[in-house]
Coordinates of C-alpha atoms in Angstrom, one line a residue:
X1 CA -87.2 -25.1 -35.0
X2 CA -83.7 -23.8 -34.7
X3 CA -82.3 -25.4 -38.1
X4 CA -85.1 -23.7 -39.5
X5 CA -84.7 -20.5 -37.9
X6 CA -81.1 -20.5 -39.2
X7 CA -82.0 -21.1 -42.8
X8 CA -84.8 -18.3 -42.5
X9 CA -81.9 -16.0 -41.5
X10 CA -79.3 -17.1 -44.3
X11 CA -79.6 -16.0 -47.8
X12 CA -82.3 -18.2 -48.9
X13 CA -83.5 -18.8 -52.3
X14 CA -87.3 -19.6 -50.8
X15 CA -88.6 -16.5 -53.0
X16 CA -87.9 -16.6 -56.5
X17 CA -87.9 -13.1 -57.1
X18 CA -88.3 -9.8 -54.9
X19 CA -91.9 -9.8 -56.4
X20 CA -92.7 -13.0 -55.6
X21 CA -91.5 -11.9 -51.7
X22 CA -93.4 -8.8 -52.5
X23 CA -96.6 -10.8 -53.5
X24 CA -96.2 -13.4 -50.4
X25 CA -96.4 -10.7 -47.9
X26 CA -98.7 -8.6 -49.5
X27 CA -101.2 -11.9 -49.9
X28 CA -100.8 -12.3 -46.2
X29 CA -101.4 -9.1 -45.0
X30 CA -104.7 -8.4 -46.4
X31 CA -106.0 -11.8 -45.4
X32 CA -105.0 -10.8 -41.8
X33 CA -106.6 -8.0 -42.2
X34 CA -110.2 -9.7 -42.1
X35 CA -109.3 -10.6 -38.4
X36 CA -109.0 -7.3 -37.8
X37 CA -112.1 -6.4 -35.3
X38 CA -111.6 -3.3 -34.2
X39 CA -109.2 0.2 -34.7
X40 CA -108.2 -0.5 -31.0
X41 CA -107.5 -4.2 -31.3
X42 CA -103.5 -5.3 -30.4
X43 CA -102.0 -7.7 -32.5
X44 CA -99.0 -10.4 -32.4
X45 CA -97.6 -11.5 -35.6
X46 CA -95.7 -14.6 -34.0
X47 CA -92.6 -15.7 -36.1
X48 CA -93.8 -13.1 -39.1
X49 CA -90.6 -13.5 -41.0
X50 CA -89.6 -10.1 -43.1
X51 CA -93.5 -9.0 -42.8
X52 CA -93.0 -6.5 -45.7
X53 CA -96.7 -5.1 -45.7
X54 CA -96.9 -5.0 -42.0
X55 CA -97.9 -1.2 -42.0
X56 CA -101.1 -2.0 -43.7
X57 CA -102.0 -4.3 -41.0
X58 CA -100.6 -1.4 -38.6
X59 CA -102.7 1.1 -39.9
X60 CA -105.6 -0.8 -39.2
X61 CA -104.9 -1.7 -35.6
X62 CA -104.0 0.5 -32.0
X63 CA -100.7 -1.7 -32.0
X64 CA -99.0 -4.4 -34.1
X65 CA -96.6 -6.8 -32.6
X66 CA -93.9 -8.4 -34.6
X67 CA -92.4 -11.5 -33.0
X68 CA -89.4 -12.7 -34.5
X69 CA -86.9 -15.6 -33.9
X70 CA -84.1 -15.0 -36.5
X71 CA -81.6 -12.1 -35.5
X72 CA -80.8 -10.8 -38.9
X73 CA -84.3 -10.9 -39.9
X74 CA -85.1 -8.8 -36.5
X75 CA -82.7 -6.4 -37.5
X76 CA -84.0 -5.9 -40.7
X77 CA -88.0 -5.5 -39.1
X78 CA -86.4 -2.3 -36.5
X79 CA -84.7 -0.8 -39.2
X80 CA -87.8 -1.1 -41.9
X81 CA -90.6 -0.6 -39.1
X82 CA -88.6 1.6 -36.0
X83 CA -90.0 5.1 -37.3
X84 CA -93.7 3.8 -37.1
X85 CA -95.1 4.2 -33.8
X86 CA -97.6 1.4 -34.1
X87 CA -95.4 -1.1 -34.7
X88 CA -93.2 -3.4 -32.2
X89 CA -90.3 -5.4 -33.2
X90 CA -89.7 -8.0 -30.3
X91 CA -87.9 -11.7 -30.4
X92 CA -90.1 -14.3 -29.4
X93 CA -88.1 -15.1 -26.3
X94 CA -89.3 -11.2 -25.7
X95 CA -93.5 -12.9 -25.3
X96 CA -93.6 -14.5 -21.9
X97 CA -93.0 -10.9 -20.4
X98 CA -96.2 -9.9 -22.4
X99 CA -99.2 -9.3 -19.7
X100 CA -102.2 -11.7 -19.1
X101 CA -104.6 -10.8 -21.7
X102 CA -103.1 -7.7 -23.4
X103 CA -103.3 -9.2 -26.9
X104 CA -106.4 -9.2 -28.8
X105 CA -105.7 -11.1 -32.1
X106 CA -102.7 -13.2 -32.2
X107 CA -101.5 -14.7 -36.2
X108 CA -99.2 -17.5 -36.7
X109 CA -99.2 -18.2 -40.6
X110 CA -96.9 -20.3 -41.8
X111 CA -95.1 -21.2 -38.9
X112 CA -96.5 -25.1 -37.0
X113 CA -94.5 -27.0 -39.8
X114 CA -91.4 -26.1 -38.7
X115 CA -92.1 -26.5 -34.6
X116 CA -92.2 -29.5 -32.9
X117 CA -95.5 -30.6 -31.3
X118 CA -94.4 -29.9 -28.4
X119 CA -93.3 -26.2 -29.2
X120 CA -96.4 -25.9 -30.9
X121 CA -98.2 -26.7 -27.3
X122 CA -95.8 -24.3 -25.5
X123 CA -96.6 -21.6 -28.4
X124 CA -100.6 -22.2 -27.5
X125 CA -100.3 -21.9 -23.9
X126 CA -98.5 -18.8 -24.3
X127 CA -101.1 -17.5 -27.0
X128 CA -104.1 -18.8 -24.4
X129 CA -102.6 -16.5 -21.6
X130 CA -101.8 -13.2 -23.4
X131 CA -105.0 -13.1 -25.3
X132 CA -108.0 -11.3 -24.0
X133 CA -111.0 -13.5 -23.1
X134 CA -112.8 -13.5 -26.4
X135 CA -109.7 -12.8 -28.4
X136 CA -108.6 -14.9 -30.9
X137 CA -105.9 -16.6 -32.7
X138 CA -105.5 -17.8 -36.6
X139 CA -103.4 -20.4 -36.9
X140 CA -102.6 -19.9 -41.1
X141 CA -101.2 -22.4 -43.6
X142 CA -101.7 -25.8 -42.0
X143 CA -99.9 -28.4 -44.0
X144 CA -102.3 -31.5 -44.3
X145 CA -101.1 -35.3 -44.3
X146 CA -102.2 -36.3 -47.3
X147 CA -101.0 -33.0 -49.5
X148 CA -97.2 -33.8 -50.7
X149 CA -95.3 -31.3 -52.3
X150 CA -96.4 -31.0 -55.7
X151 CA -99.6 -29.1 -54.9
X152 CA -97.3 -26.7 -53.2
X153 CA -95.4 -26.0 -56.4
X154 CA -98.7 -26.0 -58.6
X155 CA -100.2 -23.6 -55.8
X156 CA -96.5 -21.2 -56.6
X157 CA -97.3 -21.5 -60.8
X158 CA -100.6 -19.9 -60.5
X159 CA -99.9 -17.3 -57.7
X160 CA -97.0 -16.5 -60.1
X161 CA -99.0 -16.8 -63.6
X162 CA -101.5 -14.8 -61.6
X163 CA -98.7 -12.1 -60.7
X164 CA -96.4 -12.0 -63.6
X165 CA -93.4 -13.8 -62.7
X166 CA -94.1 -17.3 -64.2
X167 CA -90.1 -17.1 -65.5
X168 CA -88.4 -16.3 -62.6
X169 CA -91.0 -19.2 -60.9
X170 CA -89.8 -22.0 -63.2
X171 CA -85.9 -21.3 -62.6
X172 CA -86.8 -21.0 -59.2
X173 CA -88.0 -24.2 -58.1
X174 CA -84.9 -25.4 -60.4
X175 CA -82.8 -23.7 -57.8
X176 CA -85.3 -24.5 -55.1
X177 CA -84.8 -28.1 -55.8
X178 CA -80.6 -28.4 -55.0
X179 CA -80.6 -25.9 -51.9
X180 CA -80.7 -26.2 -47.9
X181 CA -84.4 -25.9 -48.6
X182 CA -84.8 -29.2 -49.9
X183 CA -82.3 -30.9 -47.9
X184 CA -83.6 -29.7 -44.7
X185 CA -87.4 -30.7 -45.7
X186 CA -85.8 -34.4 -46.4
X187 CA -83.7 -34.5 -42.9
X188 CA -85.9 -32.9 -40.7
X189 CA -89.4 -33.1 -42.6
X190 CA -92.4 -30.2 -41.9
X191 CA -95.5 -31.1 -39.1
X192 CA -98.6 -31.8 -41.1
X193 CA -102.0 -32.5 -39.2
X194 CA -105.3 -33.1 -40.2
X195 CA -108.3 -31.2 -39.3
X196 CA -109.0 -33.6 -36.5
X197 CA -105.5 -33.7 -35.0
X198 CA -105.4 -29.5 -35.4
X199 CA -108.8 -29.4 -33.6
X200 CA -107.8 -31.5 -30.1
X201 CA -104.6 -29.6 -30.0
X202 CA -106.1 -26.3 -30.0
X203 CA -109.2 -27.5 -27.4
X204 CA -106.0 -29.2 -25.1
X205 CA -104.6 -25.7 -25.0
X206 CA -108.2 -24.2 -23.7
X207 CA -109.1 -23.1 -27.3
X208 CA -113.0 -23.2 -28.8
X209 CA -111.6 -23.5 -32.6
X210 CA -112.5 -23.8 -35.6
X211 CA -111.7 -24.3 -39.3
X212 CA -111.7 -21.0 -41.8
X213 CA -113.2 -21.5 -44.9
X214 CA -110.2 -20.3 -46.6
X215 CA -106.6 -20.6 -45.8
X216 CA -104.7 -17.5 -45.2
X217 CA -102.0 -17.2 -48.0
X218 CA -102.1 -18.0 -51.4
X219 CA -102.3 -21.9 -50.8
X220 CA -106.2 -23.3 -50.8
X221 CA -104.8 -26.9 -50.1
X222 CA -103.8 -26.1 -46.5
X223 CA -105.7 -24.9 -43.7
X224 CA -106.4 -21.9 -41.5
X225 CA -107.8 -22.2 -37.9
X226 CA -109.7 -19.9 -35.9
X227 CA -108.9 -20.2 -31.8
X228 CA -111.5 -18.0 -29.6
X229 CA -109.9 -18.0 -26.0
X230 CA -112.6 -18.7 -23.5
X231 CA -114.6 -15.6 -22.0
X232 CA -114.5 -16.7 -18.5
X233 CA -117.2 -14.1 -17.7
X234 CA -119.6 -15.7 -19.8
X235 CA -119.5 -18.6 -17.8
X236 CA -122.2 -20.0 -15.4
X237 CA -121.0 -20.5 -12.3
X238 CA -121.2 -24.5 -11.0
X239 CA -123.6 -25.3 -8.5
X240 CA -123.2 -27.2 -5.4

């Protein structure tokens, strides 16, 4: 993840336009919002990049967590965020001090492509530990197996036809096409998983999860998943 956390916090050219950045975050943040449950809840955003509309998800919540690997993008979170009282700008290297339970809806959208497996498990077992029994995680903008990049791009057109910057789009993936972006994606590849292989990780990590009907994000081709962490009170104790 670390090549990936160092191109995050370069001068990318993943957004072709400050609206399109504008649009991203926006389209994120009101599909979080649905998780939402309660005024009181506590949220993690885990590796929520520059999480532009976070005060709307803020202002919905007791407390919002933002969880960020890249330095500069860190930076940028305090000084956007530091004067709102509901919001917590921490480095994910921050989470393990967070107490058993004390989270009640944790989001990571956007992120599992560019982790290992085996940081993905590690991210999970941390997620199982500081949620509340009954809380839950969504795990946003699965890439599938069998979905190659051009649906991505065709997904980008009609956000952008949708949102009035079509122009700025087209160069975009021109420019898109001979950066780090690309070059990365070819040496180092994104994790895709199917629905089945999704699924057993999430149950391995003590999860009861399911699949959303709709992705969170802008992206119908790739998948959201819903993770409740066990309620150990609602279970029967075993007899002898």
């Amino acid at each position: 993840m670390d090549d990936w956390i160092d191109y995050y916090d370069s001068t990318h050219t993943i957004y072709v336009s400050k609206l399109h950045r504008d649009v991203h975050f926006r389209v994120i943040a009101s599909d979080i919002l649905a998780y939402v449950a309660s005024p009181d809840a506590v949220v993690l955003d885990y590796s929520c990049g520059e999480a532009l509309s976070a005060a709307q998800v803020a202002a919905a919540c007791q407390k919002l967590i933002l969880a960020e690997p890249a330095p500069g993008v860190r930076g940028r979170l305090t000084a956007r965020f530091g004067p709102n009282p509901k919001i917590e700008v921490r480095s994910l290297d921050d989470l393990p001090q967070l107490p058993n339970g004390s989270v009640d809806l944790a989001v990571m959208i956007s992120v599992a492509q560019y982790m290992t497996p085996a940081e993905l498990d590690r991210a999970f077992g941390l997620m199982r530990r500081i949620l509340k029994p009954g809380g839950k995680l969504v795990l946003g903008d699965i890439l599938r197996p069998e979905v190659g990049a051009a649906t991505d791009v065709i997904a980008l057109l009609k956000l952008a036809a949708k949102n009035g910057f079509l122009t700025d789009a087209l160069w975009g993936l021109a420019r898109t096409a001979l950066s780090d972006y690309w070059q990365l994606r070819q040496s180092i590849g994104l994790q895709r998983y199917s629905e089945t292989e999704m699924m057993a990780k999430l149950k391995a990590a003590g999860f009861s999860p399911s699949r959303a009907k709709t992705n969170v994000g802008y992206n119908p081709a790739r998948m959201t998943f819903v993770a409740t962490a066990p309620d150990m009170a609602s279970k029967k104790p075993e007899t002898a």
